[in-house]
Amino acid sequence: MHRSTLSVGRLATPFVGRRHDLGERSSRCLQDLVRLVEDFLDQRVTPAAMCQFERALQKLLQGFGRTTLEWTVNQLEPEELPAQVCLAGEC
């Protein structure tokens, strides 16, 4: 077994303030990543296993990128919406 004794929780960088939510999401992704790698290392390496690992890794990283983008764009939105919105002279 190739399992690390290093805790996944210690690998995550602590986030504070509004970045706390992103930190939690990042920690979950990192835990999933470590689990994926550990599971791959615990099995016999075959071309099929390598292909499955690559696809799972790509899916996990794509999901993390999507989550990061979503969180970032949501930070651009104002805390409170204006009471009235006007466009081309109409409110």
CSV table of C-alpha atoms in Angstrom, one decimal:
chain,number,residue,atom,x,y,z
A,1,MET,CA,0.0,0.0,0.0
A,2,HIS,CA,1.3,3.4,-1.0
A,3,ARG,CA,-0.8,5.5,1.4
A,4,SER,CA,0.7,8.7,2.7
A,5,THR,CA,0.6,9.4,6.4
A,6,LEU,CA,0.3,13.2,5.7
A,7,SER,CA,-3.2,14.4,6.4
A,8,VAL,CA,-5.1,16.0,3.5
A,9,GLY,CA,-6.3,18.7,5.9
A,10,ARG,CA,-2.8,19.9,6.5
A,11,LEU,CA,-2.2,20.2,2.7
A,12,ALA,CA,-5.0,22.8,2.3
A,13,THR,CA,-4.1,26.5,2.7
A,14,PRO,CA,-6.3,28.2,5.3
A,15,PHE,CA,-8.6,30.9,3.8
A,16,VAL,CA,-10.3,33.7,5.8
A,17,GLY,CA,-13.1,36.1,5.2
A,18,ARG,CA,-15.0,35.8,1.9
A,19,ARG,CA,-12.4,33.3,0.6
A,20,HIS,CA,-13.4,30.8,3.3
A,21,ASP,CA,-16.0,29.3,1.0
A,22,LEU,CA,-13.5,28.9,-1.8
A,23,GLY,CA,-11.0,27.3,0.7
A,24,GLU,CA,-13.6,24.8,1.7
A,25,ARG,CA,-14.4,23.9,-1.9
A,26,SER,CA,-10.7,23.7,-2.6
A,27,SER,CA,-10.1,21.4,0.4
A,28,ARG,CA,-12.9,19.0,-0.8
A,29,CYS,CA,-11.3,18.9,-4.3
A,30,LEU,CA,-7.9,18.2,-2.8
A,31,GLN,CA,-9.3,15.4,-0.7
A,32,ASP,CA,-10.9,13.9,-3.9
A,33,LEU,CA,-7.6,14.3,-5.7
A,34,VAL,CA,-5.6,12.5,-3.0
A,35,ARG,CA,-8.2,9.8,-2.8
A,36,LEU,CA,-8.1,9.3,-6.6
A,37,VAL,CA,-4.3,9.1,-6.6
A,38,GLU,CA,-4.2,6.7,-3.6
A,39,ASP,CA,-6.8,4.4,-5.2
A,40,PHE,CA,-4.8,4.4,-8.5
A,41,LEU,CA,-1.6,3.5,-6.7
A,42,ASP,CA,-3.2,0.7,-4.7
A,43,GLN,CA,-4.1,-1.2,-7.9
A,44,ARG,CA,-2.2,-3.0,-10.6
A,45,VAL,CA,-1.2,-0.5,-13.3
A,46,THR,CA,-2.5,-1.5,-16.6
A,47,PRO,CA,-3.3,0.5,-19.8
A,48,ALA,CA,-7.0,0.4,-18.9
A,49,ALA,CA,-6.4,1.5,-15.3
A,50,MET,CA,-4.2,4.4,-16.5
A,51,CYS,CA,-6.8,5.5,-19.0
A,52,GLN,CA,-9.5,5.4,-16.3
A,53,PHE,CA,-7.2,7.4,-13.9
A,54,GLU,CA,-6.5,10.0,-16.6
A,55,ARG,CA,-10.2,10.4,-17.4
A,56,ALA,CA,-11.2,10.7,-13.7
A,57,LEU,CA,-8.4,13.2,-13.1
A,58,GLN,CA,-9.5,15.3,-16.0
A,59,LYS,CA,-13.1,15.3,-14.8
A,60,LEU,CA,-12.0,16.2,-11.3
A,61,LEU,CA,-9.8,19.1,-12.4
A,62,GLN,CA,-12.4,20.3,-14.8
A,63,GLY,CA,-15.0,20.4,-12.0
A,64,PHE,CA,-12.6,22.2,-9.8
A,65,GLY,CA,-12.0,24.8,-12.5
A,66,ARG,CA,-15.7,25.2,-13.0
A,67,THR,CA,-16.2,25.7,-9.2
A,68,THR,CA,-13.4,28.2,-9.0
A,69,LEU,CA,-14.8,30.2,-12.0
A,70,GLU,CA,-18.3,30.1,-10.5
A,71,TRP,CA,-17.1,31.4,-7.1
A,72,THR,CA,-15.0,34.1,-8.7
A,73,VAL,CA,-17.8,35.4,-10.9
A,74,ASN,CA,-20.2,35.4,-7.9
A,75,GLN,CA,-17.7,37.7,-6.1
A,76,LEU,CA,-18.2,40.3,-8.8
A,77,GLU,CA,-21.9,40.6,-8.0
A,78,PRO,CA,-22.8,43.4,-5.6
A,79,GLU,CA,-24.0,42.6,-2.1
A,80,GLU,CA,-27.3,44.3,-2.6
A,81,LEU,CA,-29.1,44.8,-5.8
A,82,PRO,CA,-30.3,48.3,-6.7
A,83,ALA,CA,-34.0,49.0,-6.1
A,84,GLN,CA,-34.5,50.1,-9.7
A,85,VAL,CA,-32.7,49.2,-12.9
A,86,CYS,CA,-32.8,51.5,-15.9
A,87,LEU,CA,-31.9,50.6,-19.5
A,88,ALA,CA,-32.3,52.8,-22.6
A,89,GLY,CA,-34.3,55.3,-20.6
A,90,GLU,CA,-36.8,52.7,-19.3
A,91,CYS,CA,-36.8,51.7,-15.6
